[in-house]
JSON list of C-alpha atoms in Angstrom, two decimals:
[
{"chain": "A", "resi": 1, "resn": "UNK", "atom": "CA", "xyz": [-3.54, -13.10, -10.78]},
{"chain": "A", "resi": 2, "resn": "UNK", "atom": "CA", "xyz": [-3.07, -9.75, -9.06]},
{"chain": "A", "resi": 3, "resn": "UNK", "atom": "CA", "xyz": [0.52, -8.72, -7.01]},
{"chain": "A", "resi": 4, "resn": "UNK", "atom": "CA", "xyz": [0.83, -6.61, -4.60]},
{"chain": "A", "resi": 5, "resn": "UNK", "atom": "CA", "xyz": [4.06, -6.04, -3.71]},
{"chain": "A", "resi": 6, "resn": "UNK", "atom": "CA", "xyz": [4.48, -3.60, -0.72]},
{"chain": "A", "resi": 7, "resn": "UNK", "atom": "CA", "xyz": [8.02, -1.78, 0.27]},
{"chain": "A", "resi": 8, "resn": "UNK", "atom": "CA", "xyz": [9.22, 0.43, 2.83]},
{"chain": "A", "resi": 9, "resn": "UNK", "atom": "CA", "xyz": [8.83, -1.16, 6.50]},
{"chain": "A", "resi": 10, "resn": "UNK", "atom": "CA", "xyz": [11.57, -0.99, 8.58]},
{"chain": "A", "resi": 11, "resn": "UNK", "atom": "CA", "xyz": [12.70, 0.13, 12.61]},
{"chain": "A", "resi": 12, "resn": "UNK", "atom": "CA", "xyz": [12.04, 3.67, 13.98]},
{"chain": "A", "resi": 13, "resn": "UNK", "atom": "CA", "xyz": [11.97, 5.18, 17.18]},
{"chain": "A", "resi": 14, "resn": "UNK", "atom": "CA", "xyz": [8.41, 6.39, 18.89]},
{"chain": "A", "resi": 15, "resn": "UNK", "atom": "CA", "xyz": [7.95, 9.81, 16.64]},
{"chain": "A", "resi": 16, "resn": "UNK", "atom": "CA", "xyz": [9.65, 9.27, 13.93]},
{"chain": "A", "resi": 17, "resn": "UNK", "atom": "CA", "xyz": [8.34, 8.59, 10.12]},
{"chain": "A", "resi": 18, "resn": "UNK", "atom": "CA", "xyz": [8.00, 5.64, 7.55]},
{"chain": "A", "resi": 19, "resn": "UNK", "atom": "CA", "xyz": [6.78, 5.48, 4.29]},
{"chain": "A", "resi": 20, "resn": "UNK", "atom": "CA", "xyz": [4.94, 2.65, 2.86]},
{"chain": "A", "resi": 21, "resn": "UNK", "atom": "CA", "xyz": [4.53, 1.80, -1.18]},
{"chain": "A", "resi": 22, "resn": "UNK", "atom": "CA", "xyz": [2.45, -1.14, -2.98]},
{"chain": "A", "resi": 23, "resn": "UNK", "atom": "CA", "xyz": [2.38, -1.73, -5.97]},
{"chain": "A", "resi": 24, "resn": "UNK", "atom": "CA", "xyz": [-0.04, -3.71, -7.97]},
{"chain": "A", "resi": 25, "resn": "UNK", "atom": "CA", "xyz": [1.08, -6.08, -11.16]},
{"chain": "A", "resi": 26, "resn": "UNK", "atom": "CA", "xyz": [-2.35, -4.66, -12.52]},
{"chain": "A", "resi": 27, "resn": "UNK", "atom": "CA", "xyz": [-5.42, -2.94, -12.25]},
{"chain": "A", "resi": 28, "resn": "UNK", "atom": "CA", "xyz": [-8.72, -4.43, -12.02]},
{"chain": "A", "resi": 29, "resn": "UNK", "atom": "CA", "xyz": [-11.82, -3.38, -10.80]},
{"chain": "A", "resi": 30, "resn": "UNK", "atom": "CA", "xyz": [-12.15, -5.39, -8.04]},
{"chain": "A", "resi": 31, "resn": "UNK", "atom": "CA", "xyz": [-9.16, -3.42, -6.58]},
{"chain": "A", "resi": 32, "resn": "UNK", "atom": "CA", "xyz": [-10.78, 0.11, -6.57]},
{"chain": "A", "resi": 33, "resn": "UNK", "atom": "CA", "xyz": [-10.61, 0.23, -2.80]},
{"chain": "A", "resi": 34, "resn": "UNK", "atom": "CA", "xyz": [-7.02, 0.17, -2.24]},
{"chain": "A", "resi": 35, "resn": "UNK", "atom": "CA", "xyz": [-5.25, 0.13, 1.53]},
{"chain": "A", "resi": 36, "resn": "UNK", "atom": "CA", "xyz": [-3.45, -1.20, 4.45]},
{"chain": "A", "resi": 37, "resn": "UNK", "atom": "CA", "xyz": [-4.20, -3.13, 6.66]},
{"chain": "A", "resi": 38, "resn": "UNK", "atom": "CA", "xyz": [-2.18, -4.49, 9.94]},
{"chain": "A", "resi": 39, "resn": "UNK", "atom": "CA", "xyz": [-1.76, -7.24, 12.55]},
{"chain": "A", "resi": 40, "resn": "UNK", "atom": "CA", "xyz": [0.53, -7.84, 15.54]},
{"chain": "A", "resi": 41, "resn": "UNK", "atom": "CA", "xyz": [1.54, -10.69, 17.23]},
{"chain": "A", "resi": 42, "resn": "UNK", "atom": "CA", "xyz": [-1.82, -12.28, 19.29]},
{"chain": "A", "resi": 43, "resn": "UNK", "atom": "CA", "xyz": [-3.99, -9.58, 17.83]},
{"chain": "A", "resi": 44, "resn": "UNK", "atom": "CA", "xyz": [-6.61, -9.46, 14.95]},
{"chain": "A", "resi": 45, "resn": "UNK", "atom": "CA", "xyz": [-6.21, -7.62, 11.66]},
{"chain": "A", "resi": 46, "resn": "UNK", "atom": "CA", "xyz": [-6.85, -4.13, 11.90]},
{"chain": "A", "resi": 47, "resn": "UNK", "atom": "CA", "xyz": [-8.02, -1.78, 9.31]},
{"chain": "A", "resi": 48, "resn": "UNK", "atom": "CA", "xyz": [-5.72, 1.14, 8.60]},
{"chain": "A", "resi": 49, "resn": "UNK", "atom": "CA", "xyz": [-6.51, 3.48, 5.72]},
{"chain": "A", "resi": 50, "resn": "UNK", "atom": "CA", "xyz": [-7.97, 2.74, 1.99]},
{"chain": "A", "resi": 51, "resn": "UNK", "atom": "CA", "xyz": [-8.22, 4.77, -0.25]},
{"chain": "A", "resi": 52, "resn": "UNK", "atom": "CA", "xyz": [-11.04, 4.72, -3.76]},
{"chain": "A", "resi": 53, "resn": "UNK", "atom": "CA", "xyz": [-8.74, 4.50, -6.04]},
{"chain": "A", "resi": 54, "resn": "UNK", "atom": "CA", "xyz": [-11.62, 5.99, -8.65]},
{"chain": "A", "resi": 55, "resn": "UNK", "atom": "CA", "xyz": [-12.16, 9.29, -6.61]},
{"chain": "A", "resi": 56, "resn": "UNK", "atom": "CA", "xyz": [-9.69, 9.54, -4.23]},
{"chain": "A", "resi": 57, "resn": "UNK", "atom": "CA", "xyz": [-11.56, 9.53, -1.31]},
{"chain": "A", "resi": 58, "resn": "UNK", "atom": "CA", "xyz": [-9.67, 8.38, 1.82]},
{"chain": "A", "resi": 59, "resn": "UNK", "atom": "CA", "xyz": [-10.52, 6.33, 4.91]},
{"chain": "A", "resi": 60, "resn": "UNK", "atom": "CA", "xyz": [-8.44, 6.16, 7.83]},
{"chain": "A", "resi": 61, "resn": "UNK", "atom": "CA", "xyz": [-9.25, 4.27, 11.49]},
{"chain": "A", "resi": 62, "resn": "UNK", "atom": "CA", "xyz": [-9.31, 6.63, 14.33]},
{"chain": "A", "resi": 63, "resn": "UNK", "atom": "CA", "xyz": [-6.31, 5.37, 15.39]},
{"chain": "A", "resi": 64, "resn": "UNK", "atom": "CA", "xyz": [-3.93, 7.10, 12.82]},
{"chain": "A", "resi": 65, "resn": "UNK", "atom": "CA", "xyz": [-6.19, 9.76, 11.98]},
{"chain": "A", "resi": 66, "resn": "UNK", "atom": "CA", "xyz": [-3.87, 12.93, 11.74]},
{"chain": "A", "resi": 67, "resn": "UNK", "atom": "CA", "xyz": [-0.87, 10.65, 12.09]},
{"chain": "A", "resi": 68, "resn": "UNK", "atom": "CA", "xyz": [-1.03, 8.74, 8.68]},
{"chain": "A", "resi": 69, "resn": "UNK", "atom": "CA", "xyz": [-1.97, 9.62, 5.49]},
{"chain": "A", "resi": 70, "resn": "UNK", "atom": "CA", "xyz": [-2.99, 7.41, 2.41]},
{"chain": "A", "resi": 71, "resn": "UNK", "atom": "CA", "xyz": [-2.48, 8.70, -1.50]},
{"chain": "A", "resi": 72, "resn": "UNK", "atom": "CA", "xyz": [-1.78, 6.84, -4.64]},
{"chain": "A", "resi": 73, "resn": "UNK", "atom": "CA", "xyz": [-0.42, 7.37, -8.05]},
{"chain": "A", "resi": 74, "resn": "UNK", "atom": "CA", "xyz": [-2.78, 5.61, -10.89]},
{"chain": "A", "resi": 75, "resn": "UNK", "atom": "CA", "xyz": [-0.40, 5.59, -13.57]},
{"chain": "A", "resi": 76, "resn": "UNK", "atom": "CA", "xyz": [1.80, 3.91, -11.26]},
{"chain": "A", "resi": 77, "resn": "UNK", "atom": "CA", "xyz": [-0.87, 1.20, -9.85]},
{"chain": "A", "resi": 78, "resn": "UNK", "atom": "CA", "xyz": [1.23, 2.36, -6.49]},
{"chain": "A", "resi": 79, "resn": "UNK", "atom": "CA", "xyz": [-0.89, 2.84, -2.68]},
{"chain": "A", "resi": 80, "resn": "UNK", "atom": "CA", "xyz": [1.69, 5.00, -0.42]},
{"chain": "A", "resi": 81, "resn": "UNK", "atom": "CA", "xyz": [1.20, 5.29, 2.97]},
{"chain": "A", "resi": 82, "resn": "UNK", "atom": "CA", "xyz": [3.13, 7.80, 4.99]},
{"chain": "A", "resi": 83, "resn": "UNK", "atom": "CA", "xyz": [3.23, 7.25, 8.83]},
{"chain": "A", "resi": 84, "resn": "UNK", "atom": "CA", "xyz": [4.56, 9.81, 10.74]},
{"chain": "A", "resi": 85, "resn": "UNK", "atom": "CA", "xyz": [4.54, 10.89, 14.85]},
{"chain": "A", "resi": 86, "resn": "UNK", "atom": "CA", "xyz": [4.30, 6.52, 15.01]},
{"chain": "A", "resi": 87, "resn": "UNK", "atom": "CA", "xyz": [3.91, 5.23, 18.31]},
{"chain": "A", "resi": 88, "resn": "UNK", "atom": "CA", "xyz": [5.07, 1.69, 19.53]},
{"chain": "A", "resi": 89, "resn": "UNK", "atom": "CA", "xyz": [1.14, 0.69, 19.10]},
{"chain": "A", "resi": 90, "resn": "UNK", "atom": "CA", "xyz": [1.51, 0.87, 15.28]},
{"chain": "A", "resi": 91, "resn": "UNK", "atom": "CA", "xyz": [4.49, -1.55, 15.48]},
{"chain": "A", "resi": 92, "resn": "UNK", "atom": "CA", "xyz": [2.71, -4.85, 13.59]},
{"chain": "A", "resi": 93, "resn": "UNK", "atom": "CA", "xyz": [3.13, -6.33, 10.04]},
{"chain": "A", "resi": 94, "resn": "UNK", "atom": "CA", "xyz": [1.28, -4.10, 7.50]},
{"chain": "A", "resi": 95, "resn": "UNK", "atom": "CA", "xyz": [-0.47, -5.79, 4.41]},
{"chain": "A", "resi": 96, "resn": "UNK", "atom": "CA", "xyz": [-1.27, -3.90, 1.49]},
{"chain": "A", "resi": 97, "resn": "UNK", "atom": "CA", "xyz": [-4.59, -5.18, 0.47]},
{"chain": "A", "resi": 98, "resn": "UNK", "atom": "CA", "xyz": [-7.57, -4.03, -2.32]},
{"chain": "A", "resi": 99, "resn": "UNK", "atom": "CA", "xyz": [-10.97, -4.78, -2.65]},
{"chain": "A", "resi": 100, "resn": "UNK", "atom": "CA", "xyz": [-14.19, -3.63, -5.07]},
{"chain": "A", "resi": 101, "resn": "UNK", "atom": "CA", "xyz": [-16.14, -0.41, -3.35]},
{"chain": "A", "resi": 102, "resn": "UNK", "atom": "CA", "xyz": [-19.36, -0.21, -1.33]},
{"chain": "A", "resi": 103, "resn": "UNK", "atom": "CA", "xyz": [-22.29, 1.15, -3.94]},
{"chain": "A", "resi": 104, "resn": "UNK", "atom": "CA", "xyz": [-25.22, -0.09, -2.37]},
{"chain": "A", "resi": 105, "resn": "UNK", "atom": "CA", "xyz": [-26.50, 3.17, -1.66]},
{"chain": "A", "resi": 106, "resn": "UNK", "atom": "CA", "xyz": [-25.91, 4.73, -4.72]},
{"chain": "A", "resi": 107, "resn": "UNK", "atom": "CA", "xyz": [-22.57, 6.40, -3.49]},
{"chain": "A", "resi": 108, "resn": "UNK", "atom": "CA", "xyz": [-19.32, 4.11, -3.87]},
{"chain": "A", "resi": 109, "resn": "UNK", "atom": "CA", "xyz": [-17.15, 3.83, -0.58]},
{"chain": "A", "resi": 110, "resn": "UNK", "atom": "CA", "xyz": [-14.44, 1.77, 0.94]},
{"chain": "A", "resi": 111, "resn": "UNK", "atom": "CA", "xyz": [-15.30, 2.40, 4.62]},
{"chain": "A", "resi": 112, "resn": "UNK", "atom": "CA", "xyz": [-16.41, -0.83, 5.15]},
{"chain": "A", "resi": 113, "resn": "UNK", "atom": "CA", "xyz": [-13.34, -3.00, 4.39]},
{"chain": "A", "resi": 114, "resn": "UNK", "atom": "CA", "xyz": [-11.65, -1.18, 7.52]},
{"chain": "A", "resi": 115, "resn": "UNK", "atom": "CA", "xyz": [-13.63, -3.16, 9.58]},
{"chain": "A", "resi": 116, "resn": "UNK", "atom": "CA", "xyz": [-14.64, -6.07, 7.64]},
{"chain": "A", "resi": 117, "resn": "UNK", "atom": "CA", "xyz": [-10.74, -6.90, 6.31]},
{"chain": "A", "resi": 118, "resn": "UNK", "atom": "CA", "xyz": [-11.63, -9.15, 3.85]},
{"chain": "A", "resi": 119, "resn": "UNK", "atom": "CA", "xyz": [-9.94, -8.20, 0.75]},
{"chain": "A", "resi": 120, "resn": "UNK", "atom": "CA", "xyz": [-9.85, -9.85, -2.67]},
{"chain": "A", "resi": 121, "resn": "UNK", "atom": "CA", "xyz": [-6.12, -9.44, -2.88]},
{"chain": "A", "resi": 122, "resn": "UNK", "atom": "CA", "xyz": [-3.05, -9.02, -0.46]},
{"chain": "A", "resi": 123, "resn": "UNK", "atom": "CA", "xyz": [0.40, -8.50, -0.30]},
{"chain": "A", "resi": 124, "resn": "UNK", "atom": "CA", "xyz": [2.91, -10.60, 1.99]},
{"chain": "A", "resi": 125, "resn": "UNK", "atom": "CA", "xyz": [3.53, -8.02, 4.47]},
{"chain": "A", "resi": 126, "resn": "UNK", "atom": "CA", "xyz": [6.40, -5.46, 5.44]},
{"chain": "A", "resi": 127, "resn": "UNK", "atom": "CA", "xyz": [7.30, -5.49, 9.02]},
{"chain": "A", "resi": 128, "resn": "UNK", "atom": "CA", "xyz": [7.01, -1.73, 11.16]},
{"chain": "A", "resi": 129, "resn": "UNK", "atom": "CA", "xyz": [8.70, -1.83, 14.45]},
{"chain": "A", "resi": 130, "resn": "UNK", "atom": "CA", "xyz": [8.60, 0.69, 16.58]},
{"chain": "A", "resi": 131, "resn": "UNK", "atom": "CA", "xyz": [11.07, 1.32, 19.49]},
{"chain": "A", "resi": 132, "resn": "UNK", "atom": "CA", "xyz": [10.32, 3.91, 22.85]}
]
């Protein structure tokens, strides 16, 4: 059974910063695509950033593009996400989250678990509020 325990939500004012961390209790392969996700009250998930945790190749939803940015440290099985210039849109719960990559066309990719969100493992959440 895979953990992911994430760290690092917490109250900010529109502009400011927040780091997120998750780590995993393990590695496995079905956890090479490794990410956020988010949901707010009444709303569906939404995809955030992942990150192939094999090449380092990053995905991010237009949403946060320039705004966030997604990195990890292997030895650590740790995801970071750093959120800066946040807006009170990105105020939700934010659920670490991994799944296995995309290789049907010969090139391996997590793009597709932005928008699908279904993950084979997820943490319980760290709350983001954001205040104007």
């Amino acid at each position: 059974q895979v953990q992911l325990v994430e760290s690092g939500g917490g109250s900010v004012q529109a502009g400011g910063s927040l780091r997120l961390s998750c780590t995993a209790s393990r590695y496995t392969y079905s956890m090479n695509c490794m990410g956020w996700f988010r949901q707010a009250p009444g709303k569906e998930r939404e995809g955030v950033a992942m990150i192939y945790v094999g090449g380092d190749r990053t995905y991010y939803a237009d949403s946060v593009k320039g705004r966030f940015t997604i990195s990890v440290d292997n030895a650590e099985n740790t995801v970071y996400l750093q959120m800066d210039n946040l807006k009170v849109e990105d105020a939700a719960m934010y659920y670490c989250a991994a799944g296995g990559p995309d290789c049907s066309t010969g090139h391996c990719d997590c793009a597709y678990l932005l928008d699908s969100n279904v993950y084979n493992h997820e943490g319980q959440g760290t709350q983001v509020t954001v205040s104007s």
